[in-house]
Amino acid sequence: MIMQSVQDGVQILRLDRPEKKNALTGAMYSALAEALETANQDDEIRCQMICGHEGAFTGGNDIGDFLSYAGKVEMADTPVVRFLRALARNETPLVAAVDGVAIGVGTTLLMHCDMVFASPNSLFRSPFVDLGLVPEAGSSLLGPALMGHARAFELLCLGRPFSAQRAYEVGLVNEIVEDPDAAALACAREIAAKPPEAMRLSRRLLRGDTKPLEDRVEQEAAIFAERLTAPETVAAFQAFMTKKASA
Ligand code: COA
């Protein structure tokens, strides 16, 4: 469910579960985490590109998986947390192409990307609070740093949808383009063609010390795990599943 290919120093990671709007399962997080971790050790991979399908970057974490985690597993050991740690520690330039929905982690993972290309049809939304949850992926730290507290609050706490234009205005998206896959791939190739050591060192300088980010990922995950069993959260998940069942 993650299609992977490498060409000209660029590894493409395509989320490939279109019938479920690319909702992310444990297996998909594991594959993504593995790809990020491996690339850091592989000189041949100079840039990674993450993308989805027409109409769906991702519908976010699979809600059925959330229900199966709740109260039964140590959140710290889940594939999703492994993926979020890998994002926070990532050393390889990461470019994203977004078309359609980018929900939950589909929005917050973009805060870890170096370049983001989105189609005019993209929609960014983080309904964490509506689901009884809290922001994750370090977004409670990266969001306010990127766009200021007020706009981060609107996105991450109010759960208001951001259009491609709004995402561009707040700095989540670099460019709005008709063909984000093509634009992201061209950019990834441009990155891969640059002197790799200078690129790696420069990127590291821009990102600065990642320890606070790594700490925030853990802090968010601990609160998130507690929230998974909260009555208001269970009710929100069940409402989604019931809506599905009766649709
Ligand atoms: N988890 C599980 N299944 C999901 C999903 C998710 N996060 N997102 C989408 N799907 C499934 C739908 O249940 C549906 O499955 P079905 O065909 O078996 O019923 C299928 O993907 C298509 O989604 P649908 O809702 O019919 O498409 P849409 O275009 O009307 O809406 C979304 C797309 C993404 C806006 C909508 O599915 C949605 O709100 N999903 C939940 C998003 C969410 O809250 N994610 C968690 C964030 S923390």
PDB file of C-alpha atoms and ligand atoms in Angstrom:
ATOM      1  CA  MET A   1       0.000   0.000   0.000  1.00  0.00           C
ATOM      2  CA  ILE A   2       3.056   2.227  -0.278  1.00  0.00           C
ATOM      3  CA  MET A   3       4.411   2.114  -3.822  1.00  0.00           C
ATOM      4  CA  GLN A   4       8.145   2.743  -3.836  1.00  0.00           C
ATOM      5  CA  SER A   5      10.548   3.460  -6.668  1.00  0.00           C
ATOM      6  CA  VAL A   6      13.968   5.087  -6.980  1.00  0.00           C
ATOM      7  CA  GLN A   7      15.205   7.009  -9.983  1.00  0.00           C
ATOM      8  CA  ASP A   8      17.970   9.592 -10.392  1.00  0.00           C
ATOM      9  CA  GLY A   9      18.557   9.757  -6.633  1.00  0.00           C
ATOM     10  CA  VAL A  10      14.855  10.376  -5.877  1.00  0.00           C
ATOM     11  CA  GLN A  11      12.774   7.866  -3.971  1.00  0.00           C
ATOM     12  CA  ILE A  12       9.052   8.188  -4.615  1.00  0.00           C
ATOM     13  CA  LEU A  13       6.738   7.024  -1.820  1.00  0.00           C
ATOM     14  CA  ARG A  14       3.194   6.876  -3.140  1.00  0.00           C
ATOM     15  CA  LEU A  15       0.350   6.280  -0.686  1.00  0.00           C
ATOM     16  CA  ASP A  16      -1.708   3.675  -2.472  1.00  0.00           C
ATOM     17  CA  ARG A  17      -5.025   2.873  -0.869  1.00  0.00           C
ATOM     18  CA  PRO A  18      -7.270   4.979  -3.069  1.00  0.00           C
ATOM     19  CA  GLU A  19     -10.504   3.122  -2.210  1.00  0.00           C
ATOM     20  CA  LYS A  20     -10.086   4.395   1.386  1.00  0.00           C
ATOM     21  CA  LYS A  21      -8.833   7.856   0.449  1.00  0.00           C
ATOM     22  CA  ASN A  22      -5.332   6.629   1.329  1.00  0.00           C
ATOM     23  CA  ALA A  23      -6.233   6.372   5.049  1.00  0.00           C
ATOM     24  CA  LEU A  24      -3.051   5.206   6.752  1.00  0.00           C
ATOM     25  CA  THR A  25      -2.883   1.779   8.391  1.00  0.00           C
ATOM     26  CA  GLY A  26      -0.197   0.384  10.667  1.00  0.00           C
ATOM     27  CA  ALA A  27       1.360  -1.460   7.731  1.00  0.00           C
ATOM     28  CA  MET A  28       1.538   1.760   5.718  1.00  0.00           C
ATOM     29  CA  TYR A  29       3.160   3.674   8.610  1.00  0.00           C
ATOM     30  CA  SER A  30       5.692   0.867   9.050  1.00  0.00           C
ATOM     31  CA  ALA A  31       6.600   0.979   5.361  1.00  0.00           C
ATOM     32  CA  LEU A  32       6.953   4.780   5.452  1.00  0.00           C
ATOM     33  CA  ALA A  33       9.042   4.679   8.633  1.00  0.00           C
ATOM     34  CA  GLU A  34      11.283   1.995   7.148  1.00  0.00           C
ATOM     35  CA  ALA A  35      11.757   4.043   3.977  1.00  0.00           C
ATOM     36  CA  LEU A  36      12.704   7.211   5.900  1.00  0.00           C
ATOM     37  CA  GLU A  37      15.058   5.371   8.247  1.00  0.00           C
ATOM     38  CA  THR A  38      16.742   3.463   5.422  1.00  0.00           C
ATOM     39  CA  ALA A  39      17.213   6.535   3.242  1.00  0.00           C
ATOM     40  CA  ASN A  40      19.219   8.214   6.001  1.00  0.00           C
ATOM     41  CA  GLN A  41      21.788   5.412   5.618  1.00  0.00           C
ATOM     42  CA  ASP A  42      21.686   5.254   1.822  1.00  0.00           C
ATOM     43  CA  ASP A  43      23.869   7.694  -0.143  1.00  0.00           C
ATOM     44  CA  GLU A  44      22.043   6.795  -3.357  1.00  0.00           C
ATOM     45  CA  ILE A  45      18.807   8.379  -2.077  1.00  0.00           C
ATOM     46  CA  ARG A  46      19.291  12.131  -2.102  1.00  0.00           C
ATOM     47  CA  CYS A  47      15.693  13.192  -1.873  1.00  0.00           C
ATOM     48  CA  GLN A  48      12.352  11.557  -1.086  1.00  0.00           C
ATOM     49  CA  MET A  49       8.974  12.481  -2.459  1.00  0.00           C
ATOM     50  CA  ILE A  50       5.678  11.600  -0.803  1.00  0.00           C
ATOM     51  CA  CYS A  51       2.464  11.703  -2.804  1.00  0.00           C
ATOM     52  CA  GLY A  52      -0.968  10.147  -3.081  1.00  0.00           C
ATOM     53  CA  HIS A  53      -3.562   9.818  -5.788  1.00  0.00           C
ATOM     54  CA  GLU A  54      -5.863  12.189  -7.620  1.00  0.00           C
ATOM     55  CA  GLY A  55      -8.356  13.490  -5.042  1.00  0.00           C
ATOM     56  CA  ALA A  56      -6.620  11.982  -2.032  1.00  0.00           C
ATOM     57  CA  PHE A  57      -3.265  12.722  -0.519  1.00  0.00           C
ATOM     58  CA  THR A  58      -4.569  10.969   2.594  1.00  0.00           C
ATOM     59  CA  GLY A  59      -7.730  10.861   4.720  1.00  0.00           C
ATOM     60  CA  GLY A  60      -5.420  10.581   7.746  1.00  0.00           C
ATOM     61  CA  ASN A  61      -4.991   7.792  10.218  1.00  0.00           C
ATOM     62  CA  ASP A  62      -7.343   4.860   9.594  1.00  0.00           C
ATOM     63  CA  ILE A  63     -10.121   5.397  12.122  1.00  0.00           C
ATOM     64  CA  GLY A  64     -10.732   1.655  12.475  1.00  0.00           C
ATOM     65  CA  ASP A  65      -7.088   1.306  13.517  1.00  0.00           C
ATOM     66  CA  PHE A  66      -7.560   4.031  16.138  1.00  0.00           C
ATOM     67  CA  LEU A  67     -10.400   2.006  17.637  1.00  0.00           C
ATOM     68  CA  SER A  68      -8.323  -1.159  17.684  1.00  0.00           C
ATOM     69  CA  TYR A  69      -5.367   0.631  19.398  1.00  0.00           C
ATOM     70  CA  ALA A  70      -7.427   2.262  22.132  1.00  0.00           C
ATOM     71  CA  GLY A  71      -6.347   1.023  25.532  1.00  0.00           C
ATOM     72  CA  LYS A  72      -4.827  -2.157  24.099  1.00  0.00           C
ATOM     73  CA  VAL A  73      -1.341  -1.200  22.988  1.00  0.00           C
ATOM     74  CA  GLU A  74       1.512   0.993  24.160  1.00  0.00           C
ATOM     75  CA  MET A  75       1.238   3.997  21.852  1.00  0.00           C
ATOM     76  CA  ALA A  76       5.038   4.380  21.926  1.00  0.00           C
ATOM     77  CA  ASP A  77       5.364   0.986  20.200  1.00  0.00           C
ATOM     78  CA  THR A  78       2.886   1.636  17.394  1.00  0.00           C
ATOM     79  CA  PRO A  79       3.921   2.000  13.748  1.00  0.00           C
ATOM     80  CA  VAL A  80       2.406   5.495  13.680  1.00  0.00           C
ATOM     81  CA  VAL A  81       4.716   6.734  16.447  1.00  0.00           C
ATOM     82  CA  ARG A  82       7.688   5.050  14.758  1.00  0.00           C
ATOM     83  CA  PHE A  83       6.798   7.008  11.602  1.00  0.00           C
ATOM     84  CA  LEU A  84       6.435  10.302  13.498  1.00  0.00           C
ATOM     85  CA  ARG A  85       9.823   9.773  15.160  1.00  0.00           C
ATOM     86  CA  ALA A  86      11.369   9.007  11.781  1.00  0.00           C
ATOM     87  CA  LEU A  87       9.934  12.267  10.424  1.00  0.00           C
ATOM     88  CA  ALA A  88      11.352  14.281  13.327  1.00  0.00           C
ATOM     89  CA  ARG A  89      14.802  12.686  12.915  1.00  0.00           C
ATOM     90  CA  ASN A  90      14.783  12.624   9.136  1.00  0.00           C
ATOM     91  CA  GLU A  91      17.987  13.777   7.413  1.00  0.00           C
ATOM     92  CA  THR A  92      16.923  13.330   3.797  1.00  0.00           C
ATOM     93  CA  PRO A  93      15.220  16.196   1.956  1.00  0.00           C
ATOM     94  CA  LEU A  94      11.509  15.472   1.665  1.00  0.00           C
ATOM     95  CA  VAL A  95       9.153  16.889  -0.957  1.00  0.00           C
ATOM     96  CA  ALA A  96       5.373  16.412  -1.016  1.00  0.00           C
ATOM     97  CA  ALA A  97       2.759  16.492  -3.762  1.00  0.00           C
ATOM     98  CA  VAL A  98      -0.826  17.008  -2.578  1.00  0.00           C
ATOM     99  CA  ASP A  99      -4.065  16.698  -4.494  1.00  0.00           C
ATOM    100  CA  GLY A 100      -7.460  16.484  -2.796  1.00  0.00           C
ATOM    101  CA  VAL A 101      -7.865  15.709   0.888  1.00  0.00           C
ATOM    102  CA  ALA A 102      -4.928  16.002   3.296  1.00  0.00           C
ATOM    103  CA  ILE A 103      -6.509  15.233   6.668  1.00  0.00           C
ATOM    104  CA  GLY A 104      -4.968  14.871  10.123  1.00  0.00           C
ATOM    105  CA  VAL A 105      -1.460  13.514   9.716  1.00  0.00           C
ATOM    106  CA  GLY A 106      -1.901  14.306   6.006  1.00  0.00           C
ATOM    107  CA  THR A 107      -1.647  17.966   7.001  1.00  0.00           C
ATOM    108  CA  THR A 108       0.765  17.701   9.918  1.00  0.00           C
ATOM    109  CA  LEU A 109       3.367  15.586   8.117  1.00  0.00           C
ATOM    110  CA  LEU A 110       3.686  18.424   5.593  1.00  0.00           C
ATOM    111  CA  MET A 111       5.207  20.564   8.347  1.00  0.00           C
ATOM    112  CA  HIS A 112       8.230  18.223   8.157  1.00  0.00           C
ATOM    113  CA  CYS A 113       8.584  18.546   4.400  1.00  0.00           C
ATOM    114  CA  ASP A 114      11.100  20.839   2.753  1.00  0.00           C
ATOM    115  CA  MET A 115       8.951  21.636  -0.270  1.00  0.00           C
ATOM    116  CA  VAL A 116       5.195  21.132  -0.700  1.00  0.00           C
ATOM    117  CA  PHE A 117       3.322  21.371  -4.017  1.00  0.00           C
ATOM    118  CA  ALA A 118      -0.466  21.349  -3.919  1.00  0.00           C
ATOM    119  CA  SER A 119      -3.194  21.452  -6.548  1.00  0.00           C
ATOM    120  CA  PRO A 120      -5.941  24.104  -6.357  1.00  0.00           C
ATOM    121  CA  ASN A 121      -8.223  21.192  -5.447  1.00  0.00           C
ATOM    122  CA  SER A 122      -6.366  20.411  -2.206  1.00  0.00           C
ATOM    123  CA  LEU A 123      -8.008  20.641   1.185  1.00  0.00           C
ATOM    124  CA  PHE A 124      -6.113  20.610   4.472  1.00  0.00           C
ATOM    125  CA  ARG A 125      -7.876  19.777   7.711  1.00  0.00           C
ATOM    126  CA  SER A 126      -6.856  18.566  11.183  1.00  0.00           C
ATOM    127  CA  PRO A 127     -10.017  17.580  13.054  1.00  0.00           C
ATOM    128  CA  PHE A 128      -8.120  16.396  16.137  1.00  0.00           C
ATOM    129  CA  VAL A 129     -10.214  18.224  18.731  1.00  0.00           C
ATOM    130  CA  ASP A 130     -13.480  17.260  17.010  1.00  0.00           C
ATOM    131  CA  LEU A 131     -12.384  13.644  17.427  1.00  0.00           C
ATOM    132  CA  GLY A 132     -11.491  14.237  21.092  1.00  0.00           C
ATOM    133  CA  LEU A 133      -7.773  14.090  20.227  1.00  0.00           C
ATOM    134  CA  VAL A 134      -4.801  16.457  20.281  1.00  0.00           C
ATOM    135  CA  PRO A 135      -2.460  17.556  17.482  1.00  0.00           C
ATOM    136  CA  GLU A 136       0.380  15.135  16.704  1.00  0.00           C
ATOM    137  CA  ALA A 137       3.527  14.773  14.593  1.00  0.00           C
ATOM    138  CA  GLY A 138       5.131  17.674  16.452  1.00  0.00           C
ATOM    139  CA  SER A 139       2.546  19.988  14.893  1.00  0.00           C
ATOM    140  CA  SER A 140       1.831  21.656  18.246  1.00  0.00           C
ATOM    141  CA  LEU A 141       5.404  22.962  18.031  1.00  0.00           C
ATOM    142  CA  LEU A 142       5.900  23.284  14.264  1.00  0.00           C
ATOM    143  CA  GLY A 143       2.459  24.771  13.513  1.00  0.00           C
ATOM    144  CA  PRO A 144       2.759  27.930  15.651  1.00  0.00           C
ATOM    145  CA  ALA A 145       6.403  28.373  14.564  1.00  0.00           C
ATOM    146  CA  LEU A 146       5.353  28.179  10.917  1.00  0.00           C
ATOM    147  CA  MET A 147       2.182  30.264  10.879  1.00  0.00           C
ATOM    148  CA  GLY A 148       1.862  31.940  14.294  1.00  0.00           C
ATOM    149  CA  HIS A 149      -0.324  30.889  17.203  1.00  0.00           C
ATOM    150  CA  ALA A 150      -3.629  32.281  15.966  1.00  0.00           C
ATOM    151  CA  ARG A 151      -3.571  30.599  12.570  1.00  0.00           C
ATOM    152  CA  ALA A 152      -2.198  27.371  14.045  1.00  0.00           C
ATOM    153  CA  PHE A 153      -5.064  27.427  16.538  1.00  0.00           C
ATOM    154  CA  GLU A 154      -7.545  27.807  13.701  1.00  0.00           C
ATOM    155  CA  LEU A 155      -6.058  24.825  11.858  1.00  0.00           C
ATOM    156  CA  LEU A 156      -5.088  22.518  14.731  1.00  0.00           C
ATOM    157  CA  CYS A 157      -7.623  23.294  17.477  1.00  0.00           C
ATOM    158  CA  LEU A 158     -10.677  24.638  15.653  1.00  0.00           C
ATOM    159  CA  GLY A 159     -10.158  22.115  12.859  1.00  0.00           C
ATOM    160  CA  ARG A 160     -11.130  24.632  10.191  1.00  0.00           C
ATOM    161  CA  PRO A 161     -10.390  23.451   6.658  1.00  0.00           C
ATOM    162  CA  PHE A 162      -7.667  25.357   4.829  1.00  0.00           C
ATOM    163  CA  SER A 163      -7.915  25.690   1.065  1.00  0.00           C
ATOM    164  CA  ALA A 164      -4.792  25.408  -1.084  1.00  0.00           C
ATOM    165  CA  GLN A 165      -4.687  29.219  -1.200  1.00  0.00           C
ATOM    166  CA  ARG A 166      -4.892  29.536   2.591  1.00  0.00           C
ATOM    167  CA  ALA A 167      -2.261  26.808   3.042  1.00  0.00           C
ATOM    168  CA  TYR A 168      -0.028  28.745   0.667  1.00  0.00           C
ATOM    169  CA  GLU A 169      -0.619  32.007   2.539  1.00  0.00           C
ATOM    170  CA  VAL A 170       0.304  30.461   5.919  1.00  0.00           C
ATOM    171  CA  GLY A 171       3.466  28.882   4.517  1.00  0.00           C
ATOM    172  CA  LEU A 172       2.404  25.227   4.600  1.00  0.00           C
ATOM    173  CA  VAL A 173       2.549  25.025   0.808  1.00  0.00           C
ATOM    174  CA  ASN A 174       5.315  26.382  -1.442  1.00  0.00           C
ATOM    175  CA  GLU A 175       3.407  26.445  -4.710  1.00  0.00           C
ATOM    176  CA  ILE A 176      -0.095  25.833  -6.020  1.00  0.00           C
ATOM    177  CA  VAL A 177       0.236  23.984  -9.304  1.00  0.00           C
ATOM    178  CA  GLU A 178      -2.072  22.092 -11.652  1.00  0.00           C
ATOM    179  CA  ASP A 179       0.134  18.976 -11.593  1.00  0.00           C
ATOM    180  CA  PRO A 180       1.679  18.639  -8.115  1.00  0.00           C
ATOM    181  CA  ASP A 181       3.242  15.221  -8.864  1.00  0.00           C
ATOM    182  CA  ALA A 182       5.175  16.595 -11.822  1.00  0.00           C
ATOM    183  CA  ALA A 183       6.210  19.755  -9.962  1.00  0.00           C
ATOM    184  CA  ALA A 184       7.301  17.818  -6.879  1.00  0.00           C
ATOM    185  CA  LEU A 185       9.272  15.324  -8.937  1.00  0.00           C
ATOM    186  CA  ALA A 186      11.053  18.088 -10.856  1.00  0.00           C
ATOM    187  CA  CYS A 187      11.921  19.772  -7.558  1.00  0.00           C
ATOM    188  CA  ALA A 188      13.074  16.489  -5.995  1.00  0.00           C
ATOM    189  CA  ARG A 189      15.360  15.922  -8.999  1.00  0.00           C
ATOM    190  CA  GLU A 190      16.708  19.454  -8.632  1.00  0.00           C
ATOM    191  CA  ILE A 191      17.499  18.742  -4.964  1.00  0.00           C
ATOM    192  CA  ALA A 192      19.052  15.355  -5.819  1.00  0.00           C
ATOM    193  CA  ALA A 193      21.343  16.961  -8.395  1.00  0.00           C
ATOM    194  CA  LYS A 194      22.890  19.382  -5.868  1.00  0.00           C
ATOM    195  CA  PRO A 195      26.072  18.549  -3.925  1.00  0.00           C
ATOM    196  CA  PRO A 196      24.650  16.090  -1.384  1.00  0.00           C
ATOM    197  CA  GLU A 197      26.882  16.888   1.570  1.00  0.00           C
ATOM    198  CA  ALA A 198      26.284  20.651   1.281  1.00  0.00           C
ATOM    199  CA  MET A 199      22.554  19.981   0.967  1.00  0.00           C
ATOM    200  CA  ARG A 200      22.517  17.734   4.029  1.00  0.00           C
ATOM    201  CA  LEU A 201      24.499  20.222   6.141  1.00  0.00           C
ATOM    202  CA  SER A 202      22.422  23.201   4.987  1.00  0.00           C
ATOM    203  CA  ARG A 203      19.153  21.434   5.693  1.00  0.00           C
ATOM    204  CA  ARG A 204      20.416  20.466   9.139  1.00  0.00           C
ATOM    205  CA  LEU A 205      21.284  24.123   9.863  1.00  0.00           C
ATOM    206  CA  LEU A 206      17.825  25.265   8.798  1.00  0.00           C
ATOM    207  CA  ARG A 207      16.128  22.664  10.968  1.00  0.00           C
ATOM    208  CA  GLY A 208      18.362  23.385  13.957  1.00  0.00           C
ATOM    209  CA  ASP A 209      18.293  21.244  17.065  1.00  0.00           C
ATOM    210  CA  THR A 210      15.596  18.585  16.586  1.00  0.00           C
ATOM    211  CA  LYS A 211      15.594  17.489  20.235  1.00  0.00           C
ATOM    212  CA  PRO A 212      12.666  19.775  21.208  1.00  0.00           C
ATOM    213  CA  LEU A 213      10.733  18.431  18.210  1.00  0.00           C
ATOM    214  CA  GLU A 214      11.494  14.819  19.114  1.00  0.00           C
ATOM    215  CA  ASP A 215      10.451  15.517  22.717  1.00  0.00           C
ATOM    216  CA  ARG A 216       7.202  17.125  21.544  1.00  0.00           C
ATOM    217  CA  VAL A 217       6.383  14.097  19.364  1.00  0.00           C
ATOM    218  CA  GLU A 218       6.692  11.884  22.468  1.00  0.00           C
ATOM    219  CA  GLN A 219       4.699  14.289  24.656  1.00  0.00           C
ATOM    220  CA  GLU A 220       1.883  14.535  22.103  1.00  0.00           C
ATOM    221  CA  ALA A 221       1.845  10.745  21.617  1.00  0.00           C
ATOM    222  CA  ALA A 222       1.463  10.156  25.362  1.00  0.00           C
ATOM    223  CA  ILE A 223      -1.518  12.521  25.592  1.00  0.00           C
ATOM    224  CA  PHE A 224      -2.950  11.170  22.336  1.00  0.00           C
ATOM    225  CA  ALA A 225      -2.809   7.608  23.726  1.00  0.00           C
ATOM    226  CA  GLU A 226      -4.742   8.654  26.832  1.00  0.00           C
ATOM    227  CA  ARG A 227      -7.322  10.428  24.714  1.00  0.00           C
ATOM    228  CA  LEU A 228      -7.998   7.340  22.588  1.00  0.00           C
ATOM    229  CA  THR A 229     -10.020   5.837  25.430  1.00  0.00           C
ATOM    230  CA  ALA A 230     -11.799   9.065  26.463  1.00  0.00           C
ATOM    231  CA  PRO A 231     -15.590   8.735  26.122  1.00  0.00           C
ATOM    232  CA  GLU A 232     -15.853  11.752  23.782  1.00  0.00           C
ATOM    233  CA  THR A 233     -13.204  10.231  21.501  1.00  0.00           C
ATOM    234  CA  VAL A 234     -14.751   6.775  21.402  1.00  0.00           C
ATOM    235  CA  ALA A 235     -18.119   8.393  20.611  1.00  0.00           C
ATOM    236  CA  ALA A 236     -16.609  10.396  17.730  1.00  0.00           C
ATOM    237  CA  PHE A 237     -14.941   7.306  16.208  1.00  0.00           C
ATOM    238  CA  GLN A 238     -18.097   5.261  16.582  1.00  0.00           C
ATOM    239  CA  ALA A 239     -20.099   8.028  14.913  1.00  0.00           C
ATOM    240  CA  PHE A 240     -17.733   7.817  11.900  1.00  0.00           C
ATOM    241  CA  MET A 241     -17.988   4.008  11.759  1.00  0.00           C
ATOM    242  CA  THR A 242     -21.788   4.109  12.156  1.00  0.00           C
ATOM    243  CA  LYS A 243     -22.115   6.718   9.413  1.00  0.00           C
ATOM    244  CA  LYS A 244     -20.069   4.419   7.182  1.00  0.00           C
ATOM    245  CA  ALA A 245     -22.169   1.403   8.044  1.00  0.00           C
ATOM    246  CA  SER A 246     -25.448   3.189   7.360  1.00  0.00           C
ATOM    247  CA  ALA A 247     -24.262   4.967   4.192  1.00  0.00           C
TER     248      ALA A 247
HETATM  249  N1  COA B   1     -10.184   5.991   8.254  1.00  0.00           N
HETATM  250  C1  COA B   1     -10.882   4.955   7.759  1.00  0.00           C
HETATM  251  N2  COA B   1     -11.554   5.002   6.590  1.00  0.00           N
HETATM  252  C2  COA B   1     -11.505   6.159   5.892  1.00  0.00           C
HETATM  253  C3  COA B   1     -10.810   7.283   6.353  1.00  0.00           C
HETATM  254  C4  COA B   1     -10.127   7.171   7.604  1.00  0.00           C
HETATM  255  N3  COA B   1      -9.418   8.176   8.113  1.00  0.00           N
HETATM  256  N4  COA B   1     -10.944   8.274   5.453  1.00  0.00           N
HETATM  257  C5  COA B   1     -11.700   7.797   4.460  1.00  0.00           C
HETATM  258  N5  COA B   1     -12.049   6.513   4.711  1.00  0.00           N
HETATM  259  C6  COA B   1     -12.881   5.616   3.914  1.00  0.00           C
HETATM  260  C7  COA B   1     -14.349   5.911   4.072  1.00  0.00           C
HETATM  261  O1  COA B   1     -14.857   5.309   5.251  1.00  0.00           O
HETATM  262  C8  COA B   1     -14.896   5.270   2.821  1.00  0.00           C
HETATM  263  O2  COA B   1     -14.907   3.864   2.995  1.00  0.00           O
HETATM  264  P1  COA B   1     -16.144   2.974   2.420  1.00  0.00           P
HETATM  265  O3  COA B   1     -16.136   3.212   0.949  1.00  0.00           O
HETATM  266  O4  COA B   1     -15.783   1.582   2.819  1.00  0.00           O
HETATM  267  O5  COA B   1     -17.365   3.523   3.103  1.00  0.00           O
HETATM  268  C9  COA B   1     -13.810   5.573   1.795  1.00  0.00           C
HETATM  269  O6  COA B   1     -12.623   5.845   2.539  1.00  0.00           O
HETATM  270  C10 COA B   1     -14.123   6.782   0.942  1.00  0.00           C
HETATM  271  O7  COA B   1     -14.390   7.872   1.830  1.00  0.00           O
HETATM  272  P2  COA B   1     -15.720   8.775   1.734  1.00  0.00           P
HETATM  273  O8  COA B   1     -15.982   9.320   3.111  1.00  0.00           O
HETATM  274  O9  COA B   1     -16.810   8.022   1.061  1.00  0.00           O
HETATM  275  O10 COA B   1     -15.198   9.910   0.742  1.00  0.00           O
HETATM  276  P3  COA B   1     -15.551  11.466   0.770  1.00  0.00           P
HETATM  277  O11 COA B   1     -14.879  12.023  -0.442  1.00  0.00           O
HETATM  278  O12 COA B   1     -17.013  11.661   0.942  1.00  0.00           O
HETATM  279  O13 COA B   1     -14.823  12.044   2.099  1.00  0.00           O
HETATM  280  C11 COA B   1     -13.023  12.315   3.659  1.00  0.00           C
HETATM  281  C12 COA B   1     -13.411  11.906   2.234  1.00  0.00           C
HETATM  282  C13 COA B   1     -11.533  12.003   3.804  1.00  0.00           C
HETATM  283  C14 COA B   1     -13.258  13.825   3.840  1.00  0.00           C
HETATM  284  C15 COA B   1     -13.865  11.529   4.681  1.00  0.00           C
HETATM  285  O14 COA B   1     -13.771  10.140   4.388  1.00  0.00           O
HETATM  286  C16 COA B   1     -13.430  11.720   6.114  1.00  0.00           C
HETATM  287  O15 COA B   1     -13.804  12.698   6.757  1.00  0.00           O
HETATM  288  N6  COA B   1     -12.623  10.765   6.625  1.00  0.00           N
HETATM  289  C17 COA B   1     -12.189  10.796   8.008  1.00  0.00           C
HETATM  290  C18 COA B   1     -11.044  11.788   8.161  1.00  0.00           C
HETATM  291  C19 COA B   1     -10.528  11.798   9.579  1.00  0.00           C
HETATM  292  O16 COA B   1     -11.205  12.220  10.486  1.00  0.00           O
HETATM  293  N7  COA B   1      -9.285  11.293   9.726  1.00  0.00           N
HETATM  294  C20 COA B   1      -8.634  11.184  11.003  1.00  0.00           C
HETATM  295  C21 COA B   1      -7.849  12.418  11.260  1.00  0.00           C
HETATM  296  S1  COA B   1      -7.071  12.434  12.823  1.00  0.00           S
END
